[in-house]
Short mmCIF file of C-alpha atoms in Angstrom, two decimals:
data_model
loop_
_atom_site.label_atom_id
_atom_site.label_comp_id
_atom_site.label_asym_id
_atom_site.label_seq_id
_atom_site.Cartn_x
_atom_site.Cartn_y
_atom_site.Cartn_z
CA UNK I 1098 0.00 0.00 0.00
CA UNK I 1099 1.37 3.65 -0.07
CA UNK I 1100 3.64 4.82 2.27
CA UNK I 1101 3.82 8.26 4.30
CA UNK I 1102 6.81 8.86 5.45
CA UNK I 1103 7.58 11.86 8.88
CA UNK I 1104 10.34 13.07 9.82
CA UNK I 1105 11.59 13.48 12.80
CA UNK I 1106 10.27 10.42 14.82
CA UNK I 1107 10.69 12.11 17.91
CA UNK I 1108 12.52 15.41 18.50
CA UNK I 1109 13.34 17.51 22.03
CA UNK I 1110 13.45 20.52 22.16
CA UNK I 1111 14.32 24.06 24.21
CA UNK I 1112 11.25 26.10 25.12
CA UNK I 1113 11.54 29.13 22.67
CA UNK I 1114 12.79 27.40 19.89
CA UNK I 1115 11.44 26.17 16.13
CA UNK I 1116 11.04 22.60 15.04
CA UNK I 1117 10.22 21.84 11.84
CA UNK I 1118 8.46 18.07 10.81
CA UNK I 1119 8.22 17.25 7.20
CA UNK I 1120 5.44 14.43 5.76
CA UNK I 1121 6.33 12.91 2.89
CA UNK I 1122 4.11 10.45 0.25
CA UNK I 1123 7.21 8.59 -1.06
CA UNK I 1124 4.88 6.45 -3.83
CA UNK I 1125 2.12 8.94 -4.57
CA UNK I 1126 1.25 12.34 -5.51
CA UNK I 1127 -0.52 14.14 -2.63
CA UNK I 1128 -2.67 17.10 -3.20
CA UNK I 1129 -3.80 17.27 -0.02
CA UNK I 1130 -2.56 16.53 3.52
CA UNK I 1131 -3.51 17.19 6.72
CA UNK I 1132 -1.90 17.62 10.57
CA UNK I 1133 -3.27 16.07 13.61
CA UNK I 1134 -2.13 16.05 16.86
CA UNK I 1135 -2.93 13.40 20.03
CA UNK I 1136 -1.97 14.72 23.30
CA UNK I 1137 -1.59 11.32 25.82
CA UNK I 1138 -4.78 9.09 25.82
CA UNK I 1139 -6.88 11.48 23.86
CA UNK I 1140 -7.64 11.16 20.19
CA UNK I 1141 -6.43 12.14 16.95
CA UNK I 1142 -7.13 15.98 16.81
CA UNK I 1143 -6.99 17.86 12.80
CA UNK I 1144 -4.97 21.13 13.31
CA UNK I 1145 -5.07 22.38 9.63
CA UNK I 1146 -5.26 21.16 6.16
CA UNK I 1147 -2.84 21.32 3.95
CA UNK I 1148 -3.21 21.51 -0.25
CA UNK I 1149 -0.10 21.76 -2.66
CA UNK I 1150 0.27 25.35 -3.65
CA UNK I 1151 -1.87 26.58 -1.33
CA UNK I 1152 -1.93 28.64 2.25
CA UNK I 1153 -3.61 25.99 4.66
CA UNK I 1154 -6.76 25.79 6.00
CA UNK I 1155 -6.73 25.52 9.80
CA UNK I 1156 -9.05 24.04 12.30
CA UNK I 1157 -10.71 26.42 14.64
CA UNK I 1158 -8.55 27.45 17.77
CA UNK I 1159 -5.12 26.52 15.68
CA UNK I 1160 -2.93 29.36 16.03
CA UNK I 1161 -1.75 29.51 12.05
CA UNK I 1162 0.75 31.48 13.36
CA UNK I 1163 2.61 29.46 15.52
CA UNK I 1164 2.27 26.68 13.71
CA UNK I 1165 3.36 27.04 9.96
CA UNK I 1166 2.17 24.74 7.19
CA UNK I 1167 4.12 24.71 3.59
CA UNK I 1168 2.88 22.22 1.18
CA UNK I 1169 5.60 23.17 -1.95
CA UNK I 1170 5.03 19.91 -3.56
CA UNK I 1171 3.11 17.19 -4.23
CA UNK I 1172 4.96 14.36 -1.99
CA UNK I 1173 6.03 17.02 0.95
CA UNK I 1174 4.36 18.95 3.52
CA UNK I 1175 5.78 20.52 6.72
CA UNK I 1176 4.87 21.82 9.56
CA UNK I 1177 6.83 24.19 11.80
CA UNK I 1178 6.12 24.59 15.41
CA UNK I 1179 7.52 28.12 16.23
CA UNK I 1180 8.64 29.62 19.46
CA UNK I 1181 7.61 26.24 21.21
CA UNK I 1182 6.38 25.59 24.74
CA UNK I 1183 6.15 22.83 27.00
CA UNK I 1184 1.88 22.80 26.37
CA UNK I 1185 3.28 22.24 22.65
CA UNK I 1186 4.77 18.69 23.48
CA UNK I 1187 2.85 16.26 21.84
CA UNK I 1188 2.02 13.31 19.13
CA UNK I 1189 1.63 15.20 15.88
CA UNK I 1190 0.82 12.74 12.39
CA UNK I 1191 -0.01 13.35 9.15
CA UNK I 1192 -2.38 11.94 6.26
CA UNK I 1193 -2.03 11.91 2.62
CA UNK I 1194 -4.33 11.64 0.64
CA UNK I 1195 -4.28 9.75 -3.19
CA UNK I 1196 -5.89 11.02 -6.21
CA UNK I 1197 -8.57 8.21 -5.58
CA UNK I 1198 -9.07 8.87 -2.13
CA UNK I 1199 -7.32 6.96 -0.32
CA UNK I 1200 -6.05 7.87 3.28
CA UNK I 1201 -2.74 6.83 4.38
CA UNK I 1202 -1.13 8.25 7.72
CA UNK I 1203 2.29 8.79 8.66
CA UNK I 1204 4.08 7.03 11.75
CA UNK I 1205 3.71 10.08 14.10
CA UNK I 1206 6.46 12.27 15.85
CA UNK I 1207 6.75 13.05 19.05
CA UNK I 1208 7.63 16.45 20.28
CA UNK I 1209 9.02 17.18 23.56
CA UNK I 1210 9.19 20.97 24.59
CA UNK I 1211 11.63 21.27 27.69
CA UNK F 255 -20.12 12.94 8.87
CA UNK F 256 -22.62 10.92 11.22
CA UNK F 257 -21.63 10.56 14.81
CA UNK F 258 -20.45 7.00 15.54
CA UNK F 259 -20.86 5.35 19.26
CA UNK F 260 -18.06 2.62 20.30
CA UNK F 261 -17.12 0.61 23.57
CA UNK F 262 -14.33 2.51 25.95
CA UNK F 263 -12.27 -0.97 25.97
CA UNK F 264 -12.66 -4.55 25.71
CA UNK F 265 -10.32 -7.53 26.09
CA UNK F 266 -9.77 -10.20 24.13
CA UNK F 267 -7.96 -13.33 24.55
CA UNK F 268 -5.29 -14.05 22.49
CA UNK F 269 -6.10 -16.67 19.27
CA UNK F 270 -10.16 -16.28 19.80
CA UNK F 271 -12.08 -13.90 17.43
CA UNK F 272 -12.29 -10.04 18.54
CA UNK F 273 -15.98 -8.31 17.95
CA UNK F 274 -15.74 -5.14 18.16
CA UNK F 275 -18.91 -2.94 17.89
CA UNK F 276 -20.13 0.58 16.75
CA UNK F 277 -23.23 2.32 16.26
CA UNK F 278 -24.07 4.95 13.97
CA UNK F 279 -27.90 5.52 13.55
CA UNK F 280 -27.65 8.55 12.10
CA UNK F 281 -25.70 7.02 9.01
CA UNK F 282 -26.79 8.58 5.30
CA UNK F 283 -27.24 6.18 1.74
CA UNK F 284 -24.07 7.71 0.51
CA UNK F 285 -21.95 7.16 3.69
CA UNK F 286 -19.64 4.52 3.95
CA UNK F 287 -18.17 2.93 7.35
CA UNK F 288 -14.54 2.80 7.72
CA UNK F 289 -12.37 1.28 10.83
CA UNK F 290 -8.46 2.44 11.28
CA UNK F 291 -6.72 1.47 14.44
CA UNK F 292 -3.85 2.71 16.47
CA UNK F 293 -1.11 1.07 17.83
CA UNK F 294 0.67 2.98 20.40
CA UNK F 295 3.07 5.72 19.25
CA UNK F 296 2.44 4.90 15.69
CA UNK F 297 -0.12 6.62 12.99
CA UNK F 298 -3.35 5.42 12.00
CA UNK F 299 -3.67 2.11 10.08
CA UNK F 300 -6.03 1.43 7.81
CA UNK F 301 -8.20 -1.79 8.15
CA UNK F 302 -11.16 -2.09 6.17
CA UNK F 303 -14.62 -0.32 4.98
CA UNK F 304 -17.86 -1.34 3.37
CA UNK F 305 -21.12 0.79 2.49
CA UNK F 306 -24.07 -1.99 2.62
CA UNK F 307 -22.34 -5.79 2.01
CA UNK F 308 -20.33 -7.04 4.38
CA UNK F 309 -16.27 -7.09 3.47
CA UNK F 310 -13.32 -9.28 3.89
CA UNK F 311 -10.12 -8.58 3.37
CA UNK F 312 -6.73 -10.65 4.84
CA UNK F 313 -7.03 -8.71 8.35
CA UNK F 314 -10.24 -8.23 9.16
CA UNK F 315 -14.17 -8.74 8.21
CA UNK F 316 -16.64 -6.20 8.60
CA UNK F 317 -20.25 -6.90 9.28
CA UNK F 318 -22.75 -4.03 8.88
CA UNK F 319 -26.35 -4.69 9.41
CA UNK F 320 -29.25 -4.85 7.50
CA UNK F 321 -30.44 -1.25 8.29
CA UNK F 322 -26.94 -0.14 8.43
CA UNK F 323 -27.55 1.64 11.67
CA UNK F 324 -24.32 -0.64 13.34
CA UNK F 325 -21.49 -2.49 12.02
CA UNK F 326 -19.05 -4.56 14.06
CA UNK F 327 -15.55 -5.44 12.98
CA UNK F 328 -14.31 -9.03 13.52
CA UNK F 329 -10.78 -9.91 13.86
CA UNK F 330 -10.69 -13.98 13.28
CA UNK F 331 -7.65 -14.75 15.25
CA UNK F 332 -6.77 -12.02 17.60
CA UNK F 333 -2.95 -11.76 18.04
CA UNK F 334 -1.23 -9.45 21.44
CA UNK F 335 -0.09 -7.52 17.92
CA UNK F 336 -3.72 -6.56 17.64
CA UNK F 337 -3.72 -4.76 20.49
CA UNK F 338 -4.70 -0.80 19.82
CA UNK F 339 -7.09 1.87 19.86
CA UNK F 340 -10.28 0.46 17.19
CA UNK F 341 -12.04 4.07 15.53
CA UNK F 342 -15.20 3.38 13.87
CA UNK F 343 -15.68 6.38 11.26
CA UNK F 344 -18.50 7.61 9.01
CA UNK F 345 -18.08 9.34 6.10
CA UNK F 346 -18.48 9.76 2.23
CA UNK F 347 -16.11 8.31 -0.31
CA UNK F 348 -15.50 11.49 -1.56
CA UNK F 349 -11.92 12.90 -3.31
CA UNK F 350 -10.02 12.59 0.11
CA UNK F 351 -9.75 16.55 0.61
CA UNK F 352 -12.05 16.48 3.31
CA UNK F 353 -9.89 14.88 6.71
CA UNK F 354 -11.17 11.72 8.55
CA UNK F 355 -13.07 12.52 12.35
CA UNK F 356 -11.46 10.86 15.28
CA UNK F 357 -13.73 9.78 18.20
CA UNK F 358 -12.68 7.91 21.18
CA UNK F 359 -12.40 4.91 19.48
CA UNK F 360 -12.26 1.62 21.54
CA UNK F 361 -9.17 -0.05 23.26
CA UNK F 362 -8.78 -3.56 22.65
CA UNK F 363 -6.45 -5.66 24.78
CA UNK F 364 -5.86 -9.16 23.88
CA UNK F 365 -4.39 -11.03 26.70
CA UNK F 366 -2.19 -13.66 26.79
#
């Protein structure tokens, strides 16, 4: 089946600084993408949506500021968690989507915010 | 997307078959149901979906009844690999742009 590939796994961090996580579709085109996050025994939550060539569409109470989407081509998306804080630390994952509709998540990356 | 209802938890021991049910009454004709599961720390996987006929594929079967107001998903021969969150989600086949709707989704634990 197709494969979505993140980057970092996991990644620690210093309260105040940037991390960036990049989602790739390494065997099909992606138009569209989207960010969750899953803070501990909660579920999947969509932050924003992301479309190739496009600004993103975020999900209501999603700081777009803070947490920048790029979607410059068609088999990567990234997002960038600026000026991160401790409340920050969590799961985030992404989805692809195929040209038929097809779902297909990534493995997750966990962010820790010291 | 209708609102599906699902179990907390359940256990399950290991080699019997796994039921695992969800309701969703408020399901529309052009909604299909679709299960994922989540093993800890990892992304969503993919397990199976059907609209009206019940489905089979080589990890799980899905039942969905007659009115298609509940479904359950049956895994045969439940392994301690099986072990994850279960999310029962309604939606339309549509293009993919719109993003799938996490609920709480059930926690299976097979046992030893």
């Amino acid at each position: 089946g197709a494969v979505v590939s993140q980057h970092p796994s996991w990644v620690i961090c210093k309260s105040g600084t940037s991390v960036k996580i990049e989602c790739r579709s390494l065997d099909f085109q992606a138009t569209t993408m989207f960010w969750y996050r899953q803070f501990p025994k909660q579920s999947l939550m969509l932050m924003a949506t992301s479309n190739e060539g496009s600004k993103a569409t975020y999900e209501q109470g999603v700081e777009k500021d803070k947490f920048l989407i790029n979607h410059a081509s068609l088999t990567l998306s990234t997002l960038t968690v600026t000026s991160a804080h401790p409340e920050d630390s969590s799961f985030y994952i992404c989805s692809a989507s195929t040209h038929t509709g097809e779902l297909f998540f990534g493995e997750g990356s966990r962010l820790t915010v010291l | 997307d209708a609102k599906t209802t699902q179990p907390p938890s359940m256990d399950c021991a290991e080699g019997r078959a796994a039921n695992l049910p969800c309701n969703h009454s408020t399901i529309s004709g052009n909604e299909y149901v679709y299960w994922y599961r989540q093993i800890h720390s990892q992304g969503p996987q993919y397990i199976i979906h059907g609209l009206k006929n019940n489905e089979t594929n080589e990890m799980a079967s899905l039942i969905i009844t007659e009115d298609r107001k509940s479904s359950t998903l049956i895994l045969p021969h439940a392994t301690l690999r099986d072990t994850a969150v279960y999310y029962c989600i309604v939606r339309t086949a549509d293009t993919g742009r719109r993003a799938l709707t996490f609920g709480s989704g059930t926690r299976l634990q097979v046992q030893p």
